mmCIF file of C-alpha atoms in Angstrom:
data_model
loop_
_atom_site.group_PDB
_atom_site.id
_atom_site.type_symbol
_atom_site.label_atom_id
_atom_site.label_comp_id
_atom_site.label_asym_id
_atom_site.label_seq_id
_atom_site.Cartn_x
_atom_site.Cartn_y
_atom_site.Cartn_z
ATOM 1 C CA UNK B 1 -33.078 -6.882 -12.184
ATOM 2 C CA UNK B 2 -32.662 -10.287 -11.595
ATOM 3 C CA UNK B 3 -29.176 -11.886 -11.143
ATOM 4 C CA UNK B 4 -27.759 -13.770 -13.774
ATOM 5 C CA UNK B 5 -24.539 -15.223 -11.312
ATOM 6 C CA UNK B 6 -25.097 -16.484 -8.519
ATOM 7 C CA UNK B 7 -21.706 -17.554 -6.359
ATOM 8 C CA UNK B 8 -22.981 -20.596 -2.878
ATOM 9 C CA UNK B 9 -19.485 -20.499 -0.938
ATOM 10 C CA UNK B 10 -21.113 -23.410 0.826
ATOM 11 C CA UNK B 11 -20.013 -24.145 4.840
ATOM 12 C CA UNK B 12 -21.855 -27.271 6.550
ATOM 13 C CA UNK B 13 -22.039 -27.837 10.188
ATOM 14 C CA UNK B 14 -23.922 -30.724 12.035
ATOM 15 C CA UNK B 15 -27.637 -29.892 11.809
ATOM 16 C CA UNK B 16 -27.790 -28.865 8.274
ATOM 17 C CA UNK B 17 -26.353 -32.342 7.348
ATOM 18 C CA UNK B 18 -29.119 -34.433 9.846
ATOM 19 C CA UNK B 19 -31.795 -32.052 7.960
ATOM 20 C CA UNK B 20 -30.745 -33.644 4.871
ATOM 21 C CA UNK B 21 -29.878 -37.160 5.875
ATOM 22 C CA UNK B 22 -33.392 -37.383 7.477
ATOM 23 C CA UNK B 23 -35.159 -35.409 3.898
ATOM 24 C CA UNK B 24 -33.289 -37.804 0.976
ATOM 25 C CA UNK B 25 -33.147 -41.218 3.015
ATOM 26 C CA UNK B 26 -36.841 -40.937 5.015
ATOM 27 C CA UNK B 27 -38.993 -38.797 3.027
ATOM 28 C CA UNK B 28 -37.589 -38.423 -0.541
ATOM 29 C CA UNK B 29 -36.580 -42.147 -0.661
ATOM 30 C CA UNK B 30 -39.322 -42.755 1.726
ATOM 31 C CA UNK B 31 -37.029 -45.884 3.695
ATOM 32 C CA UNK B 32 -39.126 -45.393 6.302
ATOM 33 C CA UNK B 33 -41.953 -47.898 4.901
ATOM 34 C CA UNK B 34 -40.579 -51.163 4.945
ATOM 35 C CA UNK B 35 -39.627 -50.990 8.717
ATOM 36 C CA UNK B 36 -43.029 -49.421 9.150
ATOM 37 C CA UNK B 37 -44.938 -52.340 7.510
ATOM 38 C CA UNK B 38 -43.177 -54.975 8.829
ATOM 39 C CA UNK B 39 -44.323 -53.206 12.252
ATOM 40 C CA UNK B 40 -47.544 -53.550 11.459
ATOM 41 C CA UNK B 41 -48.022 -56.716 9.618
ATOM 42 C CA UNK B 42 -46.373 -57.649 13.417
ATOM 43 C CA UNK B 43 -48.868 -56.441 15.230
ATOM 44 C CA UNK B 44 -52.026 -57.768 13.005
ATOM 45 C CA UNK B 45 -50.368 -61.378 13.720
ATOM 46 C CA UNK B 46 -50.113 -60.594 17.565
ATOM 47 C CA UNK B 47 -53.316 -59.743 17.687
ATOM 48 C CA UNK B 48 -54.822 -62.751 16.170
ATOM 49 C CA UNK B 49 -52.638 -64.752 18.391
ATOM 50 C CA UNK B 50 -54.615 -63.005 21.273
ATOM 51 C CA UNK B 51 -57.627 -63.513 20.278
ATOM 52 C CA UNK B 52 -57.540 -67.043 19.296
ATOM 53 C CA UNK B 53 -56.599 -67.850 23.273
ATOM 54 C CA UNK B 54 -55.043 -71.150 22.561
ATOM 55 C CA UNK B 55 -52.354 -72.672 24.187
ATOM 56 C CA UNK B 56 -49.253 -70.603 24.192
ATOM 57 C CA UNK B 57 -50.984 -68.092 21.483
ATOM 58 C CA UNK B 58 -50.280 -64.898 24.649
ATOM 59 C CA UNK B 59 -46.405 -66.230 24.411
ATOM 60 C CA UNK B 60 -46.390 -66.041 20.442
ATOM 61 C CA UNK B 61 -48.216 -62.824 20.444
ATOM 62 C CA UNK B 62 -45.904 -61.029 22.536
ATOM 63 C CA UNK B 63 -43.122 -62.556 20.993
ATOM 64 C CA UNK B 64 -44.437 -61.065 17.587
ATOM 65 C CA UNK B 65 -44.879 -57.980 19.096
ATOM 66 C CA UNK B 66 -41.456 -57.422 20.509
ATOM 67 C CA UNK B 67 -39.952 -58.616 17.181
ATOM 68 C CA UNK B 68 -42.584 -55.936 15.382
ATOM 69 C CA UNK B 69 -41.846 -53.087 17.450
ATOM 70 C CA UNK B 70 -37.865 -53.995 17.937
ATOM 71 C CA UNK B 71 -37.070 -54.768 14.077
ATOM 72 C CA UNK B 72 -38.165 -50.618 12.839
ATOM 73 C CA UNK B 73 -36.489 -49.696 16.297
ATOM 74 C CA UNK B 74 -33.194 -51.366 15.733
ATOM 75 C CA UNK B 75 -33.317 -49.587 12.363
ATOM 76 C CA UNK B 76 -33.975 -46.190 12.898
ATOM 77 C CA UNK B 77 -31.093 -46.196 15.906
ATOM 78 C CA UNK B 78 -28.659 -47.245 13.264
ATOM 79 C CA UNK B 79 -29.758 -44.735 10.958
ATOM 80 C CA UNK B 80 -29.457 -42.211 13.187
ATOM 81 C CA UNK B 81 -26.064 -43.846 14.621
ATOM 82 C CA UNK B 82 -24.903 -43.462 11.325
ATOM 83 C CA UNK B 83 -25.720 -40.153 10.702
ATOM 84 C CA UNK B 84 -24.020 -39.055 13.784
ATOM 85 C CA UNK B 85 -20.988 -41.155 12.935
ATOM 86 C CA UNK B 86 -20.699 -39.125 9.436
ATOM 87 C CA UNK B 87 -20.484 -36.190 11.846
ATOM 88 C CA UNK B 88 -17.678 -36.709 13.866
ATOM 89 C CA UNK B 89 -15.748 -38.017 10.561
ATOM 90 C CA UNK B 90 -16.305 -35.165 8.541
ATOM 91 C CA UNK B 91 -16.136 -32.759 12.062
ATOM 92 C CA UNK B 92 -19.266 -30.875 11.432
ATOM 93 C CA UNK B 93 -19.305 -29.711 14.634
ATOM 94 C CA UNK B 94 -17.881 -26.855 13.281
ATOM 95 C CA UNK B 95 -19.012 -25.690 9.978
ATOM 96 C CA UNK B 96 -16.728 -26.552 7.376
ATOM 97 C CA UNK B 97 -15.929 -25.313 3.919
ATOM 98 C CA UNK B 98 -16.824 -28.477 1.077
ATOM 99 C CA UNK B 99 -17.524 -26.683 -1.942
ATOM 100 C CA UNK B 100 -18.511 -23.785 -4.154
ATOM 101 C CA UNK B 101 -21.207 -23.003 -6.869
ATOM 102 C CA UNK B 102 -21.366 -21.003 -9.556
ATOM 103 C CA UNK B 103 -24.650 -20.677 -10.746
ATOM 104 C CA UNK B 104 -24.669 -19.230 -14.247
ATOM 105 C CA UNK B 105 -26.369 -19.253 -17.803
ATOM 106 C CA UNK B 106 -24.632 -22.001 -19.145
ATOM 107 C CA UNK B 107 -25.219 -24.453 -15.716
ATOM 108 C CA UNK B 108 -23.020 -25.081 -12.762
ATOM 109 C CA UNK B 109 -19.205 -24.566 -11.976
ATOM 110 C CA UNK B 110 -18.331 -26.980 -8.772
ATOM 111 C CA UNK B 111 -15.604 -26.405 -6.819
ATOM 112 C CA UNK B 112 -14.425 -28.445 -4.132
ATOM 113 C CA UNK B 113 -13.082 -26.628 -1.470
ATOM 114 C CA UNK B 114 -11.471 -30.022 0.702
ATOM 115 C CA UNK B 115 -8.937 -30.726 -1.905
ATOM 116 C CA UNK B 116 -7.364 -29.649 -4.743
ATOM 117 C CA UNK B 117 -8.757 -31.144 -7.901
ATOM 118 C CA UNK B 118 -9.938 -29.647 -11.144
ATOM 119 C CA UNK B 119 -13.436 -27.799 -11.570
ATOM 120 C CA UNK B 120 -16.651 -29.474 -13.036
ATOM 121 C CA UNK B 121 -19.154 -27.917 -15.314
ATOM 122 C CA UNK B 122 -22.365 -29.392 -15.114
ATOM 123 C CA UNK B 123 -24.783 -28.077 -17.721
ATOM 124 C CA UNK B 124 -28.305 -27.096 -16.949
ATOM 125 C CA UNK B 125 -29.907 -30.068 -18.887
ATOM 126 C CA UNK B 126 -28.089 -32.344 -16.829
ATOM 127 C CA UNK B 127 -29.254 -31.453 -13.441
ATOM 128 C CA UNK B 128 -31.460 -33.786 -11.867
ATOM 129 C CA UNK B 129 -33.758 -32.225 -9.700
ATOM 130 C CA UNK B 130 -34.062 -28.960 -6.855
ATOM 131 C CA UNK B 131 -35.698 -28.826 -3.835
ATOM 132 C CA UNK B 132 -36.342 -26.056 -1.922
ATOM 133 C CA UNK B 133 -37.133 -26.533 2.158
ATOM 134 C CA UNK B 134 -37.178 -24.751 4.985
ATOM 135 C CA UNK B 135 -33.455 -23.569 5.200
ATOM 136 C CA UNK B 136 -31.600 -25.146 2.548
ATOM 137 C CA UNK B 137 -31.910 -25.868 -1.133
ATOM 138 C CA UNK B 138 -31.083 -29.494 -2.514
ATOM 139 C CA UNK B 139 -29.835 -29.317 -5.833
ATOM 140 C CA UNK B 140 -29.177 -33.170 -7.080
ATOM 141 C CA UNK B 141 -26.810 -33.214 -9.668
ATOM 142 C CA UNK B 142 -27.819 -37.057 -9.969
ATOM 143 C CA UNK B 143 -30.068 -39.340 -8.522
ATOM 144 C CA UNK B 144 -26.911 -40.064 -6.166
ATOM 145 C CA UNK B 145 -25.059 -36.754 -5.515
ATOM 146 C CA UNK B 146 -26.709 -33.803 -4.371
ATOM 147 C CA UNK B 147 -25.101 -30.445 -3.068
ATOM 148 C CA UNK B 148 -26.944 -28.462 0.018
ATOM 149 C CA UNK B 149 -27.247 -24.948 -0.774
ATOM 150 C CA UNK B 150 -27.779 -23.429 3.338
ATOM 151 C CA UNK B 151 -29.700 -20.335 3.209
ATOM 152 C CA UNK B 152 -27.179 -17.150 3.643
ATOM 153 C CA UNK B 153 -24.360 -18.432 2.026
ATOM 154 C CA UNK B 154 -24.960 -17.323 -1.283
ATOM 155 C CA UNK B 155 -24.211 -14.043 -2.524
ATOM 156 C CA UNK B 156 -28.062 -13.497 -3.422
ATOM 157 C CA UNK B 157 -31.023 -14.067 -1.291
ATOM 158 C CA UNK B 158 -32.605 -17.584 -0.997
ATOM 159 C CA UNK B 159 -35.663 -15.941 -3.485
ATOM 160 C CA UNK B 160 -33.312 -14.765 -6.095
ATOM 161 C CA UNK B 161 -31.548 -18.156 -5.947
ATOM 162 C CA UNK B 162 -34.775 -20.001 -6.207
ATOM 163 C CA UNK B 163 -35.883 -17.577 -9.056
ATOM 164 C CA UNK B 164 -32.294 -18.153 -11.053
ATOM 165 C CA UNK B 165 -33.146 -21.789 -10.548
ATOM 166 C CA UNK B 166 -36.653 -21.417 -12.072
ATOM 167 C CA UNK B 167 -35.432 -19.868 -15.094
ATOM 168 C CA UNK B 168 -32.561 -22.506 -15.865
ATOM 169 C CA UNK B 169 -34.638 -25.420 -14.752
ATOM 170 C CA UNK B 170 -37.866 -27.459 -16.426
ATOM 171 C CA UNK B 171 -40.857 -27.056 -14.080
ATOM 172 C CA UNK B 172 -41.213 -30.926 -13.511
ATOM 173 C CA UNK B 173 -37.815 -31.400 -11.933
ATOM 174 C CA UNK B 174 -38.014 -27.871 -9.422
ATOM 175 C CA UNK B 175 -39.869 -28.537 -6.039
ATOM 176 C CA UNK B 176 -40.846 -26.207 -3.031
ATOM 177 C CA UNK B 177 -42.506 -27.023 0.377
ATOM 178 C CA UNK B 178 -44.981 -29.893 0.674
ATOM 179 C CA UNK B 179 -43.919 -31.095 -3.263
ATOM 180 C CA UNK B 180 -40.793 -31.905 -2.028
ATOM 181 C CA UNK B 181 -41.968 -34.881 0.382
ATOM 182 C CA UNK B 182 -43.465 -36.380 -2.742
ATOM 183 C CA UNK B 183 -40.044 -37.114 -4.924
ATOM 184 C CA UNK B 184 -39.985 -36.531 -9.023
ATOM 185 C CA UNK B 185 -42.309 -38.688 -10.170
ATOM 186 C CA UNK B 186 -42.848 -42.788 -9.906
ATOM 187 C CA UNK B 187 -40.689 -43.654 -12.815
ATOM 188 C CA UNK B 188 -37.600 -41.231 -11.241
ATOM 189 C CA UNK B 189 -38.299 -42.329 -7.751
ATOM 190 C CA UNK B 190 -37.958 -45.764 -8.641
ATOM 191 C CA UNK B 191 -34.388 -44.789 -10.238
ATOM 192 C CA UNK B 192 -33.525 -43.248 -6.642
ATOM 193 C CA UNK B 193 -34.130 -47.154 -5.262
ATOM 194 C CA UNK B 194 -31.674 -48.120 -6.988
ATOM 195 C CA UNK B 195 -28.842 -45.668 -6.236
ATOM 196 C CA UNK B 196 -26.459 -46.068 -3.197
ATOM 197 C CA UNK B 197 -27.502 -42.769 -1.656
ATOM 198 C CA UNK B 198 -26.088 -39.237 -2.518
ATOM 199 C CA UNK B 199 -23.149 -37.422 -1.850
ATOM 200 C CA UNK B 200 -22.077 -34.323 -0.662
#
């Protein structure tokens, strides 16, 4: 029989946060491409200045290429500076206790487990999306706040979670393995641009 409650006493630690930091801001949001095409637009440029062989045209090219190859460099270090600076603030080396789900009929009872603060009840409908990867589920509450749902923390298997979810959720806004590099759709992805990132 399939369970109708489902109770996520969830505990993060480091790795499970870099997981998701690397899923919503590089492939969901898919910030790698600027830095990517600015590479490469780099490099075309470079390479005409070496094949022209006029005066100073080496000096420019290589001077295009370190720029193209530093730029997406110097980005993805602070990225991942950042992400490790998020860390030590919120002292994931250890897992720590953030927040609990209740995963019912009528939606989702979150309760946050830092402070003391009222409940929230967020109603099926209103959920923005799932994704399911290896490990964790996503569940985005809005294009900017998500919760992380680690494997073995709930008390129900990650199947019977992903099934409850299933029956609660439309079909368009639940994703599992390789559909959940390819975000919602265009017209939701480009409502993701515009957010300032999600929360946890």
């Amino acid at each position: 029989m399939a369970k109708e409650i489902i109770t996520v006493h969830v505990r993060l630690e480091a790795e499970a946060f870099r997981r998701f930091a690397v899923f919503d801001n590089l492939l969901l949001r898919r910030r790698w491409g600027r830095p990517v095409v600015f590479c490469i637009l780099m490099t075309v440029f470079a390479a005409i200045c070496f094949w022209l062989r006029r005066e100073q045209s080496a000096l420019i090219g290589s001077v295009l290429l370190l720029v193209g190859f530093g730029m997406p460099l110097v980005y993805f270090g602070t990225f991942f500076h950042q992400i490790q600076t998020q860390v030590k603030k919120l002292r994931l080396k250890t897992p720590q206790a953030f927040y609990t789900l209740r995963l019912g009929p009528e939606g989702v009872r979150i309760t946050n487990d830092r402070k003391t603060e009222a409940a929230q009840e967020l109603p099926w409908e209103k959920v923005y999306a799932a994704y399911r990867v290896r490990g964790s589920v996503y569940l985005y509450a809005t294009p900017a706040r998500a919760f992380l749902l680690p494997d073995g923390q709930a008390d129900a298997s990650p199947e019977e979670l992903w099934q409850l979810l299933t029956r609660h959720m439309e079909a368009k806004r639940l994703f599992a393995g390789t559909d959940s590099q390819h975000g919602i759709s265009r017209q939701t992805m480009s409502t993701r641009k515009k957010s300032s990132g999600p929360s946890i």
